[in-house]
Amino acid sequence: MPVFIDNEAAYEAAIARNIAENRRKTGERKFRAAFEDADAIIDFVESRVSDEQVTHYARTGHGKEGASFIDACWVGLKIFGGLTERQGLAVRNILAKSAERKAQYRAEALTKVHVGAVGERRDFDLTIKLVTSFETQFGTTFVNICEDADANVVVYKGSNLLGGKGEKVQVKATIKAHDHRDGVAQTIISRPKAK
C-alpha cells in the first residue's frame, strides 16, 4: 500500500531533524565513554560560550566563521553531542591549568597581609600592577591596584592616577580600611601624595 505524504517539505524536515538528533545522541554516548570527566568538560565549554555564538547558532543552526575555540567546541556539542578527541584533550588541559592557577592564587593569597593600622598616615613604596578607570557623575575615578615590597596588595580608588602599570611610585597616604577581595587581604589607602 503506497504511503501518502501530505506535506513533503515538512516530512523531509522531520527526517533531517531525526537524523540530526540520532547523530547527536550517538556522539554524546561516544564522548562520555571516551572521557570520564565529560561532565566537567561540557560544563566548562557551556559556561564560556559567548552570547553572540548562542544567538548565531539559534538563528542559523550552525557555527560562525572565525569563532573562538570554545565557541567551536560548543557548536560541536550541539551538533555532534561531543567533542573530537583533540578538542576534549585540549579542554581537559585548559581545566588542569586553570586548577593549577587557582591553587597558586590561593597559596599566594595566604602570604598577603594588611599593611599598617587603619587611620595611620604612612609612606608607601609601591609597584603599580593594574590601573583602570570609570566615569561617575563627579568625573573619572581611577582604581590603582599596587603591591608593596613584600607583595602585599595596596589599593587606591579616587581621582588621582598614581602612574602606569609597572611603574614604581613613592607616596604618603592614609590607611582607609583593611579589606578582603577574593580571599586576598587588601589595604585600602586614601589621599595619596607623591613623595
Short mmCIF file of N, CA, C and O in Angstrom, two decimals, residues 16-137:
data_model
loop_
_atom_site.label_atom_id
_atom_site.label_comp_id
_atom_site.label_asym_id
_atom_site.label_seq_id
_atom_site.Cartn_x
_atom_site.Cartn_y
_atom_site.Cartn_z
N ALA A 16 15.24 14.94 8.55
CA ALA A 16 16.53 15.58 8.81
C ALA A 16 16.71 15.84 10.31
O ALA A 16 17.80 15.63 10.85
N ARG A 17 15.64 16.28 11.00
CA ARG A 17 15.72 16.51 12.45
C ARG A 17 16.00 15.21 13.20
O ARG A 17 16.82 15.18 14.11
N ASN A 18 15.33 14.14 12.81
CA ASN A 18 15.53 12.85 13.47
C ASN A 18 16.94 12.34 13.26
O ASN A 18 17.58 11.81 14.19
N ILE A 19 17.46 12.48 12.05
CA ILE A 19 18.84 12.05 11.77
C ILE A 19 19.82 12.87 12.62
O ILE A 19 20.75 12.33 13.22
N ALA A 20 19.61 14.18 12.67
CA ALA A 20 20.49 15.05 13.45
C ALA A 20 20.44 14.71 14.93
O ALA A 20 21.47 14.64 15.61
N GLU A 21 19.25 14.44 15.46
CA GLU A 21 19.11 14.11 16.88
C GLU A 21 19.77 12.76 17.19
O GLU A 21 20.43 12.61 18.21
N ASN A 22 19.61 11.78 16.30
CA ASN A 22 20.26 10.49 16.49
C ASN A 22 21.78 10.63 16.44
O ASN A 22 22.50 10.00 17.22
N ARG A 23 22.28 11.47 15.51
CA ARG A 23 23.72 11.72 15.42
C ARG A 23 24.23 12.36 16.71
O ARG A 23 25.27 11.99 17.25
N ARG A 24 23.46 13.32 17.25
CA ARG A 24 23.86 13.99 18.49
C ARG A 24 23.86 13.02 19.67
O ARG A 24 24.82 12.99 20.46
N LYS A 25 22.84 12.18 19.79
CA LYS A 25 22.76 11.22 20.90
C LYS A 25 23.90 10.20 20.83
O LYS A 25 24.53 9.89 21.85
N THR A 26 24.17 9.69 19.64
CA THR A 26 25.26 8.73 19.47
C THR A 26 26.60 9.38 19.78
O THR A 26 27.45 8.79 20.46
N GLY A 27 26.81 10.60 19.29
CA GLY A 27 28.05 11.33 19.57
C GLY A 27 28.23 11.58 21.05
O GLY A 27 29.36 11.45 21.58
N GLU A 28 27.16 11.91 21.75
CA GLU A 28 27.25 12.16 23.19
C GLU A 28 27.63 10.88 23.93
O GLU A 28 28.47 10.89 24.83
N ARG A 29 27.01 9.75 23.56
CA ARG A 29 27.35 8.47 24.19
C ARG A 29 28.84 8.14 23.99
O ARG A 29 29.53 7.75 24.92
N LYS A 30 29.31 8.32 22.77
CA LYS A 30 30.72 8.03 22.47
C LYS A 30 31.65 8.96 23.24
O LYS A 30 32.69 8.54 23.76
N PHE A 31 31.30 10.24 23.30
CA PHE A 31 32.13 11.22 24.00
C PHE A 31 32.21 10.89 25.49
O PHE A 31 33.28 10.90 26.09
N ARG A 32 31.06 10.56 26.09
CA ARG A 32 31.04 10.23 27.52
C ARG A 32 31.80 8.94 27.81
O ARG A 32 32.41 8.80 28.87
N ALA A 33 31.80 7.99 26.86
CA ALA A 33 32.55 6.75 27.05
C ALA A 33 34.06 7.01 26.96
O ALA A 33 34.85 6.37 27.66
N ALA A 34 34.46 7.95 26.12
CA ALA A 34 35.89 8.23 25.92
C ALA A 34 36.47 9.12 27.02
O ALA A 34 37.67 9.05 27.29
N PHE A 35 35.66 9.96 27.64
CA PHE A 35 36.14 10.91 28.65
C PHE A 35 35.36 10.73 29.95
O PHE A 35 34.17 11.06 30.01
N GLU A 36 36.04 10.24 30.97
CA GLU A 36 35.38 10.04 32.27
C GLU A 36 35.00 11.38 32.91
O GLU A 36 34.09 11.43 33.73
N ASP A 37 35.69 12.44 32.52
CA ASP A 37 35.37 13.78 33.04
C ASP A 37 34.55 14.59 32.04
O ASP A 37 34.64 15.81 32.00
N ALA A 38 33.73 13.90 31.26
CA ALA A 38 32.93 14.57 30.21
C ALA A 38 32.03 15.66 30.78
O ALA A 38 31.89 16.72 30.17
N ASP A 39 31.43 15.41 31.96
CA ASP A 39 30.55 16.43 32.54
C ASP A 39 31.30 17.73 32.83
O ASP A 39 30.80 18.82 32.56
N ALA A 40 32.51 17.61 33.38
CA ALA A 40 33.32 18.80 33.68
C ALA A 40 33.70 19.53 32.39
O ALA A 40 33.67 20.76 32.33
N ILE A 41 34.05 18.77 31.36
CA ILE A 41 34.42 19.37 30.08
C ILE A 41 33.22 20.10 29.47
O ILE A 41 33.34 21.25 29.03
N ILE A 42 32.07 19.45 29.47
CA ILE A 42 30.86 20.06 28.90
C ILE A 42 30.47 21.31 29.69
O ILE A 42 30.16 22.35 29.11
N ASP A 43 30.50 21.23 31.03
CA ASP A 43 30.16 22.40 31.86
C ASP A 43 31.09 23.56 31.57
O ASP A 43 30.66 24.71 31.48
N PHE A 44 32.40 23.28 31.43
CA PHE A 44 33.37 24.32 31.15
C PHE A 44 33.06 25.00 29.82
O PHE A 44 33.03 26.22 29.73
N VAL A 45 32.83 24.20 28.78
CA VAL A 45 32.55 24.75 27.45
C VAL A 45 31.27 25.58 27.48
O VAL A 45 31.24 26.71 26.98
N GLU A 46 30.22 25.04 28.07
CA GLU A 46 28.94 25.75 28.08
C GLU A 46 28.99 27.03 28.92
O GLU A 46 28.28 27.98 28.62
N SER A 47 29.83 27.05 29.95
CA SER A 47 29.89 28.25 30.79
C SER A 47 30.68 29.37 30.13
O SER A 47 30.59 30.52 30.55
N ARG A 48 31.45 29.07 29.09
CA ARG A 48 32.31 30.08 28.48
C ARG A 48 31.92 30.46 27.06
O ARG A 48 32.59 31.25 26.43
N VAL A 49 30.84 29.91 26.58
CA VAL A 49 30.42 30.26 25.23
C VAL A 49 29.84 31.68 25.22
O VAL A 49 29.23 32.12 26.19
N SER A 50 30.09 32.40 24.15
CA SER A 50 29.63 33.78 24.08
C SER A 50 28.14 33.84 23.73
O SER A 50 27.61 32.97 23.04
N ASP A 51 27.48 34.87 24.25
CA ASP A 51 26.06 35.07 23.94
C ASP A 51 25.86 35.25 22.44
O ASP A 51 24.85 34.82 21.88
N GLU A 52 26.82 35.89 21.79
CA GLU A 52 26.73 36.11 20.34
C GLU A 52 26.70 34.77 19.60
O GLU A 52 25.94 34.59 18.65
N GLN A 53 27.52 33.80 20.05
CA GLN A 53 27.55 32.50 19.40
C GLN A 53 26.23 31.76 19.60
O GLN A 53 25.73 31.13 18.67
N VAL A 54 25.66 31.84 20.81
CA VAL A 54 24.37 31.19 21.07
C VAL A 54 23.30 31.77 20.14
O VAL A 54 22.52 31.04 19.53
N THR A 55 23.28 33.09 20.03
CA THR A 55 22.30 33.76 19.17
C THR A 55 22.49 33.34 17.71
O THR A 55 21.52 33.02 17.02
N HIS A 56 23.73 33.33 17.25
CA HIS A 56 24.01 32.95 15.87
C HIS A 56 23.59 31.51 15.62
O HIS A 56 22.96 31.20 14.61
N TYR A 57 23.91 30.61 16.55
CA TYR A 57 23.55 29.20 16.38
C TYR A 57 22.04 29.03 16.36
O TYR A 57 21.50 28.31 15.53
N ALA A 58 21.33 29.73 17.26
CA ALA A 58 19.88 29.63 17.31
C ALA A 58 19.25 30.13 16.01
O ALA A 58 18.25 29.59 15.53
N ARG A 59 19.85 31.17 15.43
CA ARG A 59 19.30 31.75 14.22
C ARG A 59 19.62 30.91 12.99
O ARG A 59 18.77 30.73 12.12
N THR A 60 20.83 30.38 12.90
CA THR A 60 21.25 29.70 11.67
C THR A 60 21.37 28.20 11.79
O THR A 60 21.35 27.49 10.79
N GLY A 61 21.57 27.69 13.02
CA GLY A 61 21.71 26.25 13.21
C GLY A 61 23.11 25.74 12.99
O GLY A 61 23.35 24.54 13.00
N HIS A 62 24.08 26.61 12.78
CA HIS A 62 25.47 26.15 12.65
C HIS A 62 26.43 27.22 13.13
O HIS A 62 26.04 28.32 13.47
N GLY A 63 27.71 26.85 13.16
CA GLY A 63 28.73 27.72 13.73
C GLY A 63 29.00 28.95 12.90
O GLY A 63 28.57 29.09 11.77
N LYS A 64 29.76 29.85 13.48
CA LYS A 64 30.12 31.10 12.84
C LYS A 64 31.58 31.05 12.45
O LYS A 64 32.42 30.61 13.23
N GLU A 65 31.89 31.48 11.25
CA GLU A 65 33.29 31.51 10.83
C GLU A 65 34.05 32.46 11.73
O GLU A 65 33.56 33.50 12.13
N GLY A 66 35.28 32.06 12.07
CA GLY A 66 36.10 32.89 12.93
C GLY A 66 35.74 32.77 14.40
O GLY A 66 36.19 33.56 15.21
N ALA A 67 34.92 31.76 14.75
CA ALA A 67 34.53 31.58 16.14
C ALA A 67 35.75 31.14 16.95
O ALA A 67 36.69 30.56 16.42
N SER A 68 35.72 31.41 18.24
CA SER A 68 36.81 31.01 19.11
C SER A 68 36.82 29.49 19.27
O SER A 68 35.85 28.81 18.91
N PHE A 69 37.88 28.97 19.85
CA PHE A 69 37.99 27.53 20.07
C PHE A 69 36.83 27.03 20.93
O PHE A 69 36.20 26.01 20.62
N ILE A 70 36.53 27.74 22.00
CA ILE A 70 35.45 27.31 22.90
C ILE A 70 34.10 27.38 22.18
O ILE A 70 33.26 26.49 22.34
N ASP A 71 33.88 28.42 21.38
CA ASP A 71 32.63 28.51 20.61
C ASP A 71 32.51 27.34 19.65
O ASP A 71 31.43 26.74 19.49
N ALA A 72 33.62 26.97 19.00
CA ALA A 72 33.61 25.83 18.08
C ALA A 72 33.32 24.53 18.83
O ALA A 72 32.58 23.67 18.33
N CYS A 73 33.86 24.40 20.03
CA CYS A 73 33.56 23.21 20.85
C CYS A 73 32.08 23.17 21.21
O CYS A 73 31.45 22.11 21.16
N TRP A 74 31.53 24.33 21.55
CA TRP A 74 30.11 24.38 21.91
C TRP A 74 29.23 23.96 20.73
O TRP A 74 28.29 23.20 20.90
N VAL A 75 29.56 24.45 19.55
CA VAL A 75 28.79 24.06 18.36
C VAL A 75 28.93 22.56 18.14
O VAL A 75 27.95 21.87 17.81
N GLY A 76 30.12 22.00 18.35
CA GLY A 76 30.32 20.56 18.24
C GLY A 76 29.44 19.79 19.21
O GLY A 76 28.87 18.74 18.86
N LEU A 77 29.30 20.31 20.43
CA LEU A 77 28.42 19.67 21.41
C LEU A 77 26.97 19.68 20.93
O LEU A 77 26.25 18.69 21.07
N LYS A 78 26.55 20.82 20.36
CA LYS A 78 25.16 20.94 19.93
C LYS A 78 24.86 20.09 18.69
O LYS A 78 23.78 19.52 18.59
N ILE A 79 25.81 20.01 17.77
CA ILE A 79 25.57 19.27 16.53
C ILE A 79 25.90 17.79 16.67
O ILE A 79 25.12 16.93 16.27
N PHE A 80 27.07 17.49 17.26
CA PHE A 80 27.56 16.11 17.29
C PHE A 80 27.46 15.45 18.66
O PHE A 80 27.80 14.29 18.80
N GLY A 81 27.02 16.20 19.69
CA GLY A 81 26.84 15.63 21.01
C GLY A 81 28.11 15.51 21.83
O GLY A 81 28.07 15.10 22.98
N GLY A 82 29.24 15.84 21.25
CA GLY A 82 30.51 15.75 21.96
C GLY A 82 31.60 16.47 21.21
O GLY A 82 31.36 17.09 20.18
N LEU A 83 32.80 16.36 21.73
CA LEU A 83 33.95 16.98 21.11
C LEU A 83 34.79 15.91 20.44
O LEU A 83 34.69 14.73 20.76
N THR A 84 35.66 16.35 19.54
CA THR A 84 36.63 15.41 18.98
C THR A 84 37.61 15.06 20.10
O THR A 84 37.67 15.73 21.13
N GLU A 85 38.39 14.02 19.88
CA GLU A 85 39.36 13.62 20.90
C GLU A 85 40.35 14.75 21.20
O GLU A 85 40.64 15.05 22.35
N ARG A 86 40.83 15.41 20.15
CA ARG A 86 41.79 16.51 20.34
C ARG A 86 41.15 17.69 21.07
O ARG A 86 41.79 18.31 21.92
N GLN A 87 39.90 18.01 20.74
CA GLN A 87 39.22 19.09 21.45
C GLN A 87 39.04 18.74 22.92
O GLN A 87 39.28 19.56 23.81
N GLY A 88 38.61 17.51 23.19
CA GLY A 88 38.41 17.06 24.57
C GLY A 88 39.70 17.13 25.37
O GLY A 88 39.70 17.59 26.52
N LEU A 89 40.80 16.68 24.77
CA LEU A 89 42.10 16.74 25.46
C LEU A 89 42.54 18.18 25.68
O LEU A 89 43.11 18.51 26.74
N ALA A 90 42.28 19.04 24.71
CA ALA A 90 42.66 20.46 24.86
C ALA A 90 41.86 21.11 25.98
O ALA A 90 42.42 21.85 26.80
N VAL A 91 40.56 20.85 26.05
CA VAL A 91 39.73 21.43 27.12
C VAL A 91 40.17 20.86 28.47
O VAL A 91 40.26 21.58 29.46
N ARG A 92 40.47 19.57 28.51
CA ARG A 92 40.96 18.95 29.76
C ARG A 92 42.25 19.65 30.21
O ARG A 92 42.43 19.92 31.39
N ASN A 93 43.13 19.96 29.26
CA ASN A 93 44.38 20.66 29.57
C ASN A 93 44.09 22.07 30.11
O ASN A 93 44.73 22.53 31.06
N ILE A 94 43.13 22.76 29.50
CA ILE A 94 42.73 24.09 29.98
C ILE A 94 42.22 24.00 31.42
O ILE A 94 42.57 24.82 32.27
N LEU A 95 41.40 23.00 31.70
CA LEU A 95 40.87 22.81 33.05
C LEU A 95 42.00 22.56 34.06
O LEU A 95 41.98 23.10 35.16
N ALA A 96 42.97 21.73 33.67
CA ALA A 96 44.09 21.43 34.57
C ALA A 96 44.91 22.68 34.86
O ALA A 96 45.28 22.95 36.01
N LYS A 97 45.20 23.46 33.81
CA LYS A 97 45.98 24.69 34.02
C LYS A 97 45.20 25.69 34.86
O LYS A 97 45.77 26.40 35.69
N SER A 98 43.90 25.75 34.65
CA SER A 98 43.06 26.66 35.44
C SER A 98 43.09 26.25 36.91
O SER A 98 43.19 27.10 37.80
N ALA A 99 43.03 24.95 37.18
CA ALA A 99 43.08 24.46 38.57
C ALA A 99 44.44 24.79 39.19
O ALA A 99 44.51 25.18 40.36
N GLU A 100 45.52 24.65 38.40
CA GLU A 100 46.86 25.00 38.90
C GLU A 100 46.93 26.48 39.26
O GLU A 100 47.47 26.85 40.30
N ARG A 101 46.40 27.33 38.35
CA ARG A 101 46.43 28.77 38.61
C ARG A 101 45.63 29.12 39.87
O ARG A 101 46.05 29.97 40.67
N LYS A 102 44.47 28.48 40.04
CA LYS A 102 43.66 28.75 41.23
C LYS A 102 44.39 28.33 42.49
O LYS A 102 44.36 29.04 43.50
N ALA A 103 45.04 27.17 42.45
CA ALA A 103 45.79 26.70 43.62
C ALA A 103 46.95 27.65 43.92
O ALA A 103 47.20 27.99 45.09
N GLN A 104 47.64 28.10 42.89
CA GLN A 104 48.74 29.05 43.07
C GLN A 104 48.21 30.37 43.63
O GLN A 104 48.81 30.96 44.54
N TYR A 105 47.08 30.84 43.10
CA TYR A 105 46.47 32.08 43.57
C TYR A 105 46.10 31.97 45.06
O TYR A 105 46.36 32.87 45.84
N ARG A 106 45.50 30.82 45.44
CA ARG A 106 45.12 30.63 46.84
C ARG A 106 46.36 30.59 47.74
O ARG A 106 46.36 31.15 48.83
N ALA A 107 47.42 29.93 47.27
CA ALA A 107 48.66 29.88 48.06
C ALA A 107 49.26 31.27 48.22
O ALA A 107 49.71 31.63 49.31
N GLU A 108 49.27 32.05 47.14
CA GLU A 108 49.80 33.41 47.21
C GLU A 108 48.92 34.29 48.09
O GLU A 108 49.42 35.17 48.80
N ALA A 109 47.61 34.06 48.06
CA ALA A 109 46.68 34.87 48.86
C ALA A 109 46.97 34.72 50.35
O ALA A 109 46.80 35.66 51.12
N LEU A 110 47.42 33.54 50.75
CA LEU A 110 47.70 33.30 52.16
C LEU A 110 48.92 34.08 52.65
O LEU A 110 49.06 34.33 53.84
N THR A 111 49.80 34.47 51.73
CA THR A 111 51.01 35.20 52.12
C THR A 111 50.77 36.71 52.24
O THR A 111 51.60 37.42 52.79
N LYS A 112 49.67 37.18 51.72
CA LYS A 112 49.38 38.62 51.72
C LYS A 112 48.73 39.02 53.05
O LYS A 112 47.85 38.33 53.54
N VAL A 113 49.18 40.14 53.58
CA VAL A 113 48.65 40.63 54.87
C VAL A 113 48.30 42.12 54.73
O VAL A 113 48.70 42.78 53.77
N HIS A 114 47.55 42.61 55.71
CA HIS A 114 47.23 44.04 55.74
C HIS A 114 48.46 44.82 56.19
O HIS A 114 49.27 44.34 56.98
N VAL A 115 48.59 46.03 55.67
CA VAL A 115 49.73 46.89 55.99
C VAL A 115 49.26 47.96 56.97
O VAL A 115 48.24 48.62 56.74
N GLY A 116 50.01 48.15 58.06
CA GLY A 116 49.74 49.24 58.99
C GLY A 116 48.42 49.12 59.72
O GLY A 116 47.77 48.09 59.72
N ALA A 117 48.01 50.24 60.33
CA ALA A 117 46.76 50.31 61.09
C ALA A 117 45.82 51.31 60.43
O ALA A 117 46.26 52.33 59.89
N VAL A 118 44.54 51.02 60.49
CA VAL A 118 43.54 51.91 59.90
C VAL A 118 43.65 53.28 60.57
O VAL A 118 43.75 53.39 61.78
N GLY A 119 43.68 54.33 59.75
CA GLY A 119 43.79 55.69 60.23
C GLY A 119 45.22 56.22 60.24
O GLY A 119 45.44 57.43 60.34
N GLU A 120 46.18 55.35 60.14
CA GLU A 120 47.59 55.74 60.14
C GLU A 120 47.97 56.38 58.81
O GLU A 120 47.56 55.94 57.75
N ARG A 121 48.78 57.42 58.86
CA ARG A 121 49.31 58.05 57.65
C ARG A 121 50.77 57.63 57.57
O ARG A 121 51.54 57.81 58.51
N ARG A 122 51.14 57.03 56.45
CA ARG A 122 52.49 56.48 56.34
C ARG A 122 53.00 56.51 54.92
O ARG A 122 52.25 56.78 53.98
N ASP A 123 54.28 56.23 54.78
CA ASP A 123 54.92 56.17 53.46
C ASP A 123 54.76 54.79 52.86
O ASP A 123 54.84 53.78 53.57
N PHE A 124 54.56 54.77 51.54
CA PHE A 124 54.44 53.51 50.80
C PHE A 124 55.37 53.56 49.59
O PHE A 124 55.39 54.56 48.86
N ASP A 125 56.12 52.50 49.37
CA ASP A 125 56.87 52.29 48.14
C ASP A 125 56.10 51.21 47.37
O ASP A 125 56.09 50.04 47.79
N LEU A 126 55.47 51.60 46.28
CA LEU A 126 54.54 50.71 45.58
C LEU A 126 54.96 50.46 44.14
O LEU A 126 55.59 51.31 43.50
N THR A 127 54.57 49.30 43.65
CA THR A 127 54.67 48.97 42.23
C THR A 127 53.24 48.83 41.73
O THR A 127 52.45 48.07 42.29
N ILE A 128 52.90 49.58 40.69
CA ILE A 128 51.53 49.55 40.16
C ILE A 128 51.35 48.30 39.31
O ILE A 128 52.08 48.06 38.36
N LYS A 129 50.35 47.50 39.68
CA LYS A 129 50.07 46.25 38.96
C LYS A 129 48.94 46.39 37.95
O LYS A 129 48.94 45.74 36.93
N LEU A 130 47.98 47.25 38.26
CA LEU A 130 46.83 47.42 37.37
C LEU A 130 46.22 48.79 37.61
O LEU A 130 46.10 49.23 38.75
N VAL A 131 45.83 49.45 36.53
CA VAL A 131 45.12 50.72 36.62
C VAL A 131 43.90 50.61 35.72
O VAL A 131 44.00 50.22 34.55
N THR A 132 42.77 50.94 36.26
CA THR A 132 41.55 51.00 35.47
C THR A 132 40.79 52.25 35.89
O THR A 132 41.12 52.87 36.90
N SER A 133 39.81 52.62 35.11
CA SER A 133 39.05 53.83 35.45
C SER A 133 37.61 53.67 34.99
O SER A 133 37.29 52.81 34.16
N PHE A 134 36.76 54.48 35.56
CA PHE A 134 35.37 54.54 35.14
C PHE A 134 34.84 55.95 35.39
O PHE A 134 35.39 56.69 36.21
N GLU A 135 33.80 56.29 34.68
CA GLU A 135 33.21 57.62 34.79
C GLU A 135 32.09 57.62 35.81
O GLU A 135 31.30 56.68 35.88
N THR A 136 32.06 58.69 36.62
CA THR A 136 30.97 58.89 37.56
C THR A 136 30.40 60.29 37.34
O THR A 136 30.91 61.04 36.50
N GLN A 137 29.41 60.64 38.11
CA GLN A 137 28.83 61.98 37.97
C GLN A 137 29.82 63.06 38.41
O GLN A 137 29.65 64.22 38.09
#
